[in-house]
Short mmCIF file of C-alpha atoms in Angstrom, two decimals:
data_model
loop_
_atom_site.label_atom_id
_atom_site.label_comp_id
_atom_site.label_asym_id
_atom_site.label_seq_id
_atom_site.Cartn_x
_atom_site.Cartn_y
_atom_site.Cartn_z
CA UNK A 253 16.95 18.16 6.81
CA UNK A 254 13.64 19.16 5.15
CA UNK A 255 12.52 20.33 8.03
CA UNK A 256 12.57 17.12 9.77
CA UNK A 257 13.81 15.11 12.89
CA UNK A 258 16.90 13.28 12.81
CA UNK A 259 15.03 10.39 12.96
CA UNK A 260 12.34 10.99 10.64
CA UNK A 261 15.14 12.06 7.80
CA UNK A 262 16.74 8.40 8.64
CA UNK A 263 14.11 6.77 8.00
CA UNK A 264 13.09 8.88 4.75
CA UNK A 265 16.53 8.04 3.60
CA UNK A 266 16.09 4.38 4.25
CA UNK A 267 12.51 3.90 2.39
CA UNK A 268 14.87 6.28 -0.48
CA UNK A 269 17.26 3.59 -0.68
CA UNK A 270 15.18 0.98 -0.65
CA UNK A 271 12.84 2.75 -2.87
CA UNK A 272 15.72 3.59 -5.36
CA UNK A 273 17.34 -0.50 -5.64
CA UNK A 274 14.24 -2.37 -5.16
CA UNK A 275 14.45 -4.23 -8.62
CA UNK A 276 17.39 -5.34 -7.20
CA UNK A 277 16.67 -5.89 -3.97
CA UNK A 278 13.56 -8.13 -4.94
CA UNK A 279 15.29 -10.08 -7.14
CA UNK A 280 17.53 -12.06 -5.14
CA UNK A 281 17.30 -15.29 -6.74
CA UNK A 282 19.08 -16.36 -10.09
CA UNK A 283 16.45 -16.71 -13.10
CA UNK A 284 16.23 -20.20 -14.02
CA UNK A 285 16.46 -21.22 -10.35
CA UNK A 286 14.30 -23.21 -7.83
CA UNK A 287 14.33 -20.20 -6.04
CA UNK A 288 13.13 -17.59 -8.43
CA UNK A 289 9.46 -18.52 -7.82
CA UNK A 290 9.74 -15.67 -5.43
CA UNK A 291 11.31 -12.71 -7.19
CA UNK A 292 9.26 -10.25 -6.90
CA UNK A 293 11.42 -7.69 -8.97
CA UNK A 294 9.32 -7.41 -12.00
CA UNK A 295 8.07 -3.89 -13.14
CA UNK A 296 4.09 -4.53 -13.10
CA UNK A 297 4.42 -6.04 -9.52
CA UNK A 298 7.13 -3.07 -7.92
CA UNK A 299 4.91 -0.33 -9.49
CA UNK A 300 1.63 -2.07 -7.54
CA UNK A 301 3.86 -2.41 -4.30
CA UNK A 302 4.82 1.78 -4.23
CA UNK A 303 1.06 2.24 -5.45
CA UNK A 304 -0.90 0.93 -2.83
CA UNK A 305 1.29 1.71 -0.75
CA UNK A 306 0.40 5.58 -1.13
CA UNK A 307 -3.44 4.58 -0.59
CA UNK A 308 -2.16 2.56 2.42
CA UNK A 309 -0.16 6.02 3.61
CA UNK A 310 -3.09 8.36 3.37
CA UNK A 311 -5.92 6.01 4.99
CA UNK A 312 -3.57 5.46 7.63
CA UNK A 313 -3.67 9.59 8.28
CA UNK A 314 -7.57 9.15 8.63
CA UNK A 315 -7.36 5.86 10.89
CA UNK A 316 -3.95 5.87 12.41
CA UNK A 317 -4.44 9.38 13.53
CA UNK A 318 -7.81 10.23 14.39
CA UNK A 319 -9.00 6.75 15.00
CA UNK A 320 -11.90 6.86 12.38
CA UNK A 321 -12.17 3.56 10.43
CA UNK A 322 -13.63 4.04 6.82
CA UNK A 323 -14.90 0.99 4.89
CA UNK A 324 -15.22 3.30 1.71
CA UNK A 325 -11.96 4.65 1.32
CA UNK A 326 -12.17 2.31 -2.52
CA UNK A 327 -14.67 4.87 -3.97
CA UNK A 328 -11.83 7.51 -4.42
CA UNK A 329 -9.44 5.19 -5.73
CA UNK A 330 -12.10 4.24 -8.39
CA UNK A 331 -13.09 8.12 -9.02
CA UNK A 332 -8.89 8.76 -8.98
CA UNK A 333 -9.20 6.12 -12.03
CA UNK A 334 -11.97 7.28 -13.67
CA UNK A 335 -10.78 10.32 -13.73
CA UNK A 336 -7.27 10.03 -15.23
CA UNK A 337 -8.39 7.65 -18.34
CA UNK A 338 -10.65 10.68 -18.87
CA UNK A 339 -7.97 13.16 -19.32
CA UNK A 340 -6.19 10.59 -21.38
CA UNK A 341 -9.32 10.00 -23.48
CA UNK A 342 -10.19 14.30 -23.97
CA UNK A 343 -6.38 15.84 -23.52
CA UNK A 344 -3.60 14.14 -23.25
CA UNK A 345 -1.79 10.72 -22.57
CA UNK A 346 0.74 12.58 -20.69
CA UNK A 347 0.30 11.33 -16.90
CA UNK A 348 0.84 14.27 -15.46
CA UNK A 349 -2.49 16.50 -15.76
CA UNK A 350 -4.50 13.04 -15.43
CA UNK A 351 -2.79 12.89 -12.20
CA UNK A 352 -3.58 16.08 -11.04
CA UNK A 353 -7.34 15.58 -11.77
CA UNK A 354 -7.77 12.46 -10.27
CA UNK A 355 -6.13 13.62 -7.27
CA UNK A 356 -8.94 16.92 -7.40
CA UNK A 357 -11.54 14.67 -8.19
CA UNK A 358 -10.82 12.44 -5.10
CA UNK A 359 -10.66 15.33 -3.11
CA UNK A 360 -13.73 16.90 -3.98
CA UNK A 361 -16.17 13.75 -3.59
CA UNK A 362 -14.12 12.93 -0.18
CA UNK A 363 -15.15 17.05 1.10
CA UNK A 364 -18.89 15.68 0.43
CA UNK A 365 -18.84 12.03 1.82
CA UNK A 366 -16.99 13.00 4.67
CA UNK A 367 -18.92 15.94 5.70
CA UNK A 368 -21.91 14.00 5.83
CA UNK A 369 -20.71 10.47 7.34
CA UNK A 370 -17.98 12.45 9.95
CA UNK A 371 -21.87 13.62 11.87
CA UNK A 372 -21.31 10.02 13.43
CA UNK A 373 -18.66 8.00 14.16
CA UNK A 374 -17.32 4.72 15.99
CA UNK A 375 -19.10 1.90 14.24
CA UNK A 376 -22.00 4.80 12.12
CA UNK A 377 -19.06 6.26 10.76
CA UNK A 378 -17.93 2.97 9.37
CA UNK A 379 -21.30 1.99 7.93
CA UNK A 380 -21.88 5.58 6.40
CA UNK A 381 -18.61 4.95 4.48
CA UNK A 382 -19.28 1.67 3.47
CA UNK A 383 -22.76 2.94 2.41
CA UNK A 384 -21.72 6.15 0.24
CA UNK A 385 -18.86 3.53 -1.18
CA UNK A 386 -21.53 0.72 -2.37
CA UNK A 387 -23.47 3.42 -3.67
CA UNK A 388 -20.49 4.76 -5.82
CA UNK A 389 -20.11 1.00 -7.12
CA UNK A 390 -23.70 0.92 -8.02
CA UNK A 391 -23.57 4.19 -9.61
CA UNK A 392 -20.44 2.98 -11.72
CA UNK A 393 -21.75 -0.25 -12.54
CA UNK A 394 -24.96 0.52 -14.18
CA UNK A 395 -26.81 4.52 -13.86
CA UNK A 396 -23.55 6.27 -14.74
CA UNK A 397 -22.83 3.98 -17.66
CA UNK A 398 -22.37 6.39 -20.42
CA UNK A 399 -19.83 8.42 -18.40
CA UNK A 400 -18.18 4.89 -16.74
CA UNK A 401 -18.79 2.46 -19.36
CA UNK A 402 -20.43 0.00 -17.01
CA UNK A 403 -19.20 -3.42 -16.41
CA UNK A 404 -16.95 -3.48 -19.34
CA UNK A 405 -14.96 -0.46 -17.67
CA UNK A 406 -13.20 2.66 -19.58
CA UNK A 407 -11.02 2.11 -22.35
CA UNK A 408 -9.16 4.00 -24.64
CA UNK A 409 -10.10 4.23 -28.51
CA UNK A 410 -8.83 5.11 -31.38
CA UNK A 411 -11.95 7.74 -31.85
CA UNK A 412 -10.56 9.89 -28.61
CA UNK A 413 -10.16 13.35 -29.41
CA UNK A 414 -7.07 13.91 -26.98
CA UNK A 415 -6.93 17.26 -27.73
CA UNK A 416 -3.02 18.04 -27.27
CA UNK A 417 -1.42 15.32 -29.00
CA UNK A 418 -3.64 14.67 -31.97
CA UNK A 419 -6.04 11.63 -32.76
CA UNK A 420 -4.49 8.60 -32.88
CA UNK A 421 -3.49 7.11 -36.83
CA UNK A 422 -1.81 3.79 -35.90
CA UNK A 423 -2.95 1.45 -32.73
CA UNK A 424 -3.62 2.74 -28.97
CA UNK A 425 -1.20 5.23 -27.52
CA UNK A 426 -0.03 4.73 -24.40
CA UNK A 427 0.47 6.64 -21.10
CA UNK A 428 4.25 8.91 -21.30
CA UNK A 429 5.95 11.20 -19.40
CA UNK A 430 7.09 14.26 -21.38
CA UNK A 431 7.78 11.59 -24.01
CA UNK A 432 8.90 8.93 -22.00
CA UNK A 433 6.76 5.93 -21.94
CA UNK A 434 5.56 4.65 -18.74
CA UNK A 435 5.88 1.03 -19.84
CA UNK A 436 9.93 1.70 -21.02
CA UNK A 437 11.88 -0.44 -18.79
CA UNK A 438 15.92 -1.98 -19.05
CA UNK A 439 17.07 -5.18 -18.28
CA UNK A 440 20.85 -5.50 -16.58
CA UNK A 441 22.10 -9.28 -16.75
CA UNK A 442 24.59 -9.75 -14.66
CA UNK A 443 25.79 -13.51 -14.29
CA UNK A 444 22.35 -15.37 -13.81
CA UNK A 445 20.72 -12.52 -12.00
CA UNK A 446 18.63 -9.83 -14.26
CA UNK A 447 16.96 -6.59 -13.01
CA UNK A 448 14.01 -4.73 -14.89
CA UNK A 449 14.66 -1.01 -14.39
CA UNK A 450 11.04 0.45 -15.55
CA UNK A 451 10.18 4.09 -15.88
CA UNK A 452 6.38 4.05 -14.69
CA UNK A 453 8.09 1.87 -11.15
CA UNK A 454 10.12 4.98 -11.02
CA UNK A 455 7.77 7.40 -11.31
CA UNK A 456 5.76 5.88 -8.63
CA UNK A 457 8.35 5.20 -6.39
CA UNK A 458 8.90 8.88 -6.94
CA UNK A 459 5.37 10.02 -5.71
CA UNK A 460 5.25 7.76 -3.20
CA UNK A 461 8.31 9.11 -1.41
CA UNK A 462 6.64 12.65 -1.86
CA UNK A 463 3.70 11.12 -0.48
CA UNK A 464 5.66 9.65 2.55
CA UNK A 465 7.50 12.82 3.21
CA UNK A 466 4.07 14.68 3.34
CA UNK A 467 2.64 12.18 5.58
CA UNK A 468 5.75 12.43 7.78
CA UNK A 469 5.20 16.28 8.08
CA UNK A 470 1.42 15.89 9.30
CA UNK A 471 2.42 13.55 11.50
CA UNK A 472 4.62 15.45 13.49
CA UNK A 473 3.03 18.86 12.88
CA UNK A 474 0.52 20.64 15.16
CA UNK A 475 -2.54 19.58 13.00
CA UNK A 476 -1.42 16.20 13.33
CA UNK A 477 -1.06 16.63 16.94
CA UNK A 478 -4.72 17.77 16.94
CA UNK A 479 -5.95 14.27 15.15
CA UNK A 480 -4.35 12.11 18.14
CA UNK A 481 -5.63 14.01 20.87
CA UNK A 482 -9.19 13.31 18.37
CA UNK A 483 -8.15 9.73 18.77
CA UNK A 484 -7.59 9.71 22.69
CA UNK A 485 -10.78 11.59 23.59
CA UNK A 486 -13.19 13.49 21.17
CA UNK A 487 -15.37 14.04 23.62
CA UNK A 488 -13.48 15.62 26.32
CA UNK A 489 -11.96 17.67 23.49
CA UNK A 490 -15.74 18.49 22.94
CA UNK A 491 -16.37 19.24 26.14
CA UNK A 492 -13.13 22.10 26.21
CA UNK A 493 -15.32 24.06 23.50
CA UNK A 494 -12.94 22.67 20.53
CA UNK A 495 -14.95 21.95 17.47
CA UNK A 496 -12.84 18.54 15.98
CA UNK A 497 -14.95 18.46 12.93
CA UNK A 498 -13.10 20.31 10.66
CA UNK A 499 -9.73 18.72 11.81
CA UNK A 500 -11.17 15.36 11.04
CA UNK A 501 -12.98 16.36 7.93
CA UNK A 502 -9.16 17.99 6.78
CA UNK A 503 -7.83 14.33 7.57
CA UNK A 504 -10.74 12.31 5.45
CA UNK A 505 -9.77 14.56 2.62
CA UNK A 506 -6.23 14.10 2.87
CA UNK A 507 -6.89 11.13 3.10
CA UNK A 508 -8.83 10.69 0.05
CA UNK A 509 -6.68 12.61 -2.17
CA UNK A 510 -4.02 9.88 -1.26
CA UNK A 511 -6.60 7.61 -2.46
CA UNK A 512 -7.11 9.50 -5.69
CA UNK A 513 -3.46 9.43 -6.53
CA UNK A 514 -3.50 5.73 -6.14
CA UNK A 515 -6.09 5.50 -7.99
CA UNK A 516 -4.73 7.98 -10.96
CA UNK A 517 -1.25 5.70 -10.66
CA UNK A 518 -3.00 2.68 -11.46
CA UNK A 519 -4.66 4.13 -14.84
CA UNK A 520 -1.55 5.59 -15.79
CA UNK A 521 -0.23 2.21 -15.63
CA UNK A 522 -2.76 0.84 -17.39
CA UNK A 523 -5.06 2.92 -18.92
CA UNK A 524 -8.13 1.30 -17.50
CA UNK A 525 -10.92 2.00 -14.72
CA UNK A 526 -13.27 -0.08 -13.82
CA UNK A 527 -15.76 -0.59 -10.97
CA UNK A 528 -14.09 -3.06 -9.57
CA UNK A 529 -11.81 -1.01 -8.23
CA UNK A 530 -14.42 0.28 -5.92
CA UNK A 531 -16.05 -2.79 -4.24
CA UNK A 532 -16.14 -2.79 -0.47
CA UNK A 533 -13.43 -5.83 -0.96
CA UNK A 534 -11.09 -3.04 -2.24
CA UNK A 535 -11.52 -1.06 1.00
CA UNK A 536 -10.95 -3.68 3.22
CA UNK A 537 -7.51 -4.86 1.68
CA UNK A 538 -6.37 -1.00 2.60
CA UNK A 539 -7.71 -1.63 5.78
CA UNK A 540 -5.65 -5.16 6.34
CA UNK A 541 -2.55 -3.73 4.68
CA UNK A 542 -2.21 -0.91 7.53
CA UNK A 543 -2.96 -3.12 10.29
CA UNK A 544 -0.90 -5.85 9.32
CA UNK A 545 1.80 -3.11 8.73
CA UNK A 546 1.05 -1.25 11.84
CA UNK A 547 -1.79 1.69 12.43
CA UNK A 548 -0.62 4.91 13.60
CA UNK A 549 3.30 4.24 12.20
CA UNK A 550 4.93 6.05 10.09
CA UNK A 551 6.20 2.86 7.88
CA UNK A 552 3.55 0.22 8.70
CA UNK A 553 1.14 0.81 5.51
CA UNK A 554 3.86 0.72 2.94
CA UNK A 555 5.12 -2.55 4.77
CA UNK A 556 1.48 -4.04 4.85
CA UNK A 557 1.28 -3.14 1.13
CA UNK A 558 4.10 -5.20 0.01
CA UNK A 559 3.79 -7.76 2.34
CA UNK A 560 -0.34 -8.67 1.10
CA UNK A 561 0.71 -7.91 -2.35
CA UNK A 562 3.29 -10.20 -2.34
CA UNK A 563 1.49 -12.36 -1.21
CA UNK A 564 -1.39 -11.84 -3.84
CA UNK A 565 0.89 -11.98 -6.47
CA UNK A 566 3.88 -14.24 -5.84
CA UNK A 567 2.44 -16.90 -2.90
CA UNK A 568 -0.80 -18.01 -5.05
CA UNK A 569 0.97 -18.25 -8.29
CA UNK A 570 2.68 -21.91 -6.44
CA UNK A 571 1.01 -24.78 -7.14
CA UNK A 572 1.10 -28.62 -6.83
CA UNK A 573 3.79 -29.03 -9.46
CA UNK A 574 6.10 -26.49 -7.89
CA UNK A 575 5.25 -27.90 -4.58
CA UNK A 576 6.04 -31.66 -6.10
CA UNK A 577 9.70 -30.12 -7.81
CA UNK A 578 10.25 -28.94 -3.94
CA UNK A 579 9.93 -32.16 -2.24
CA UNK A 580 10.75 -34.76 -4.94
CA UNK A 581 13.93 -35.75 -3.32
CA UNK A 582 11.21 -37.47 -0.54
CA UNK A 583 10.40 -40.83 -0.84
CA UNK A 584 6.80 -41.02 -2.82
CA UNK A 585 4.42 -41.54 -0.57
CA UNK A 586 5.83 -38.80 2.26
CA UNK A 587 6.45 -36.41 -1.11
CA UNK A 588 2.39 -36.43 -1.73
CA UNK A 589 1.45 -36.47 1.86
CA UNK A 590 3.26 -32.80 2.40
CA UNK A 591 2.03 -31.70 -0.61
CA UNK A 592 -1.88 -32.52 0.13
CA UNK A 593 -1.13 -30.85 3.50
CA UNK A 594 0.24 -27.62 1.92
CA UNK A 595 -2.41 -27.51 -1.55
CA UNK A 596 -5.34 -25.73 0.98
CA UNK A 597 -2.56 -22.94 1.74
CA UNK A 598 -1.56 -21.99 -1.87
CA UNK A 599 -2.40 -21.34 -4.97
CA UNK A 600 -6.19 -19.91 -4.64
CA UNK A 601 -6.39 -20.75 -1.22
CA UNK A 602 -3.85 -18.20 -0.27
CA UNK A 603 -5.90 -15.79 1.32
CA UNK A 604 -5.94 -18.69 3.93
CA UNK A 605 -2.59 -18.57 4.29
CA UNK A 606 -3.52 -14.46 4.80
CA UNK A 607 -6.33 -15.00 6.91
CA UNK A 608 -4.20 -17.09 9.47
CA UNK A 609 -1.05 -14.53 9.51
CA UNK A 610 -3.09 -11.50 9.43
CA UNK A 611 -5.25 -13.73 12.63
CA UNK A 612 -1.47 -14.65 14.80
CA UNK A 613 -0.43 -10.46 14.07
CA UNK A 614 -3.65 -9.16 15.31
CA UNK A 615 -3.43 -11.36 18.69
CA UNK A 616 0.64 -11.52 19.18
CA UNK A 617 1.63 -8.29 17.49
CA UNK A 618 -1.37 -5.99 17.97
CA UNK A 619 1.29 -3.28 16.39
CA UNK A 620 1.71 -4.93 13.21
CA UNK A 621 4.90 -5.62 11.24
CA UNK A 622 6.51 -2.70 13.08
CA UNK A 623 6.10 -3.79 16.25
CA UNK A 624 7.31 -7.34 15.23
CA UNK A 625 10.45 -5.49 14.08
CA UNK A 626 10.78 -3.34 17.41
CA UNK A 627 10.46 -5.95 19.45
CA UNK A 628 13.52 -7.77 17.81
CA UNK A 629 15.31 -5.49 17.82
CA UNK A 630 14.89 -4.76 21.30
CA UNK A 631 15.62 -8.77 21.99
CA UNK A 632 19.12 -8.21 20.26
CA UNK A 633 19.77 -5.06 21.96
CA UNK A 634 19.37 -6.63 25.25
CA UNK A 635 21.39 -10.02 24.31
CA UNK A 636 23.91 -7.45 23.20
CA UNK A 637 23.71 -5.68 26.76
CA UNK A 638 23.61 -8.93 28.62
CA UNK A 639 27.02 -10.10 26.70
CA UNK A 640 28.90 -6.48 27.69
CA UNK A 641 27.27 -7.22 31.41
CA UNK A 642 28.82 -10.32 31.47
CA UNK A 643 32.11 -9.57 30.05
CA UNK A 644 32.10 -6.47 32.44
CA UNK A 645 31.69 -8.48 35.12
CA UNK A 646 34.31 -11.12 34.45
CA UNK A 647 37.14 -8.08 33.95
CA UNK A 648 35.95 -6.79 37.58
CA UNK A 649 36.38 -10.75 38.82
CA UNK A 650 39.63 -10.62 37.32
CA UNK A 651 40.63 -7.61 38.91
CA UNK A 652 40.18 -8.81 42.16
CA UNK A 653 42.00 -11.70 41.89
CA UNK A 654 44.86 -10.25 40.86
#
């Protein structure tokens, strides 16, 4: 089925499915209830899950592949930006051509970073990335001002020409799809429960599984055949008389047109870019989300993406009172003791609650969150095989006696 493996189509379906009832499936908690501190089922939050996890998908192409580890993979998601609140500013608030550009855009600047920084690699590589992305930043921040606004970032106005639909007579428009607004969402209530249905989540969700299928494809194709053996030995591939560059420079700008889309998602969202979004900060969460989620896999980076940004979004927002609701059936004095144990964890001190998880996966689960979920499923497969031993046995005891 699309020209994949049986088990590659499985697991296409799967992320589908879970793609297609998230809002559900992240909302398992009643509103209203104790509980509900941790839905996570909320358009804004969903659409940021699918997005980075397309920019977690196509750095993992450059580093789970070929084994090259880029520290500036956050300059194409801020030129991806950039680029797509331009389009909405000169042509058109429809998403789709500032999608397109951004993803060009990306793809262009990654053909001339990485054909300079992919001269070196190993550790160079790393700081030529890191360099070219700080530089971008810089660039962004204050020289490039009149095209990037500087530290206030790139807005819409009501002076935009937008060239297809018209200047704008009433407030801001905002970002559609062939008229359908990105920020259109409906509610279901069922009982307690209710699930936000949006139509920019959808659209995300959308590209991502595009995305995912894509990555799927190089994966198992020749090419991407090519970037492992780059990752097991470069130089003996070298030595053959096989020229890797242009396999790995074909990979960096895959790579960063992933980057670019997630860049042009998050604009179309909301129609803002800023250089924020390429601080060297920004290119080490993509980093954390795919090896937290596993380098190399095939689902790792999208699970690495939800998991931090659930944590970023959901895990900080508890706080002392929550914490005090929690344990208030506890006697006073053992109710505030827990909670001054657990205060450094939350709240803003979450990304030590990161730090610590992201610390116990690198040293116990060196394959991330899918080798975590391998492994157990290999421990129930072998109770299960240890249960029809032993049953097998007995019946063969049984026999014999009788």
């Amino acid at each position: 089925m699309l020209g994949l493996e049986r088990r590659d189509t499985l697991l296409l379906i799967a992320v589908a499915v879970i793609t297609l009832f998230a809002p559900i499936i992240l909302n398992p908690f009643p509103a209203g209830s104790a509980l509900a501190q941790f839905n996570a089922g909320y358009p804004d939050l969903m659409q940021r899950f699918v997005i980075f996890g397309i920019f977690a998908i196509g750095f993992n192409i450059l580093f789970g592949l070929t084994g090259y580890l880029s520290f500036g993979h956050a300059a194409f998601l801020g030129i991806g930006s950039y680029s797509a609140v331009w389009m909405f500013k000169l042509l058109s608030m429809n998403v789709i051509p500032a999608i397109l550009l951004s993803i060009l855009m990306a793809g262009v600047f990654a053909l001339v970073i990485g054909f300079v920084s992919l001269r070196r690699s190993g550790i160079y590589f790393s700081i030529l990335t890191l360099a070219f992305a700080q530089m971008s930043y810089n660039l962004a921040y204050s020289v490039l001002t009149p095209i990037t606004n500087g530290e206030t970032g790139l807005q819409l106005t009501l002076s935009d020409p937008r060239i297809l639909d018209g200047a704008s007579t009433g407030g801001l428009p905002v970002t559609s799809l062939f008229g359908a607004e990105m920020r259109d969402s409906t509610t279901l209530f069922v009982g307690p429960w209710s699930w936000d249905f949006s139509v920019g989540y959808y659209f995300c969700a959308l590209l991502m599984l595009v995305a995912f299928y894509i990555s799927v494809r190089i994966f198992r194709s020749p090419f991407g055949m090519m970037l492992r053996a780059v990752k097991s030995n470069q130089q003996r591939m070298n030595y053959t008389g096989l020229n890797t560059r242009p396999y790995t420079l074909a990979a960096f700008v895959i790579s960063g047109m992933y980057a670019g889309l997630a860049g042009g998602l998050l604009a179309a969202m909301d129609p803002l870019a800023g250089a924020d979004r390429m601080q060297w900060t920004a290119s080490g969460e993509v980093v954390l989300m795919t090896i937290l989620g596993g380098a190399g896999t095939l689902i790792g980076p999208v699970l690495g993406a939800g998991f931090i940004k659930y944590f970023e979004n959901i895990f900080s927002k508890i706080n002392d009172g929550i914490l005090h609701q929690w344990f208030a059936f506890m006697p006073d004095g053992l109710e505030n003791a827990i909670v001054a144990i657990i205060h450094p964890f939350i709240g803003k001190g979450w990304h030590l609650t990161l730090g610590l998880l992201f610390m116990l996966v690198v040293i116990f689960l060196p394959g991330g969150l899918v080798e975590g979920a391998q492994r157990t499923g290999r421990l129930f497969r072998r109770r299960d095989k240890n249960a029809d031993q032993v049953e097998s046995d007995a019946a063969r005891q049984r026999a014999a006696a009788e």
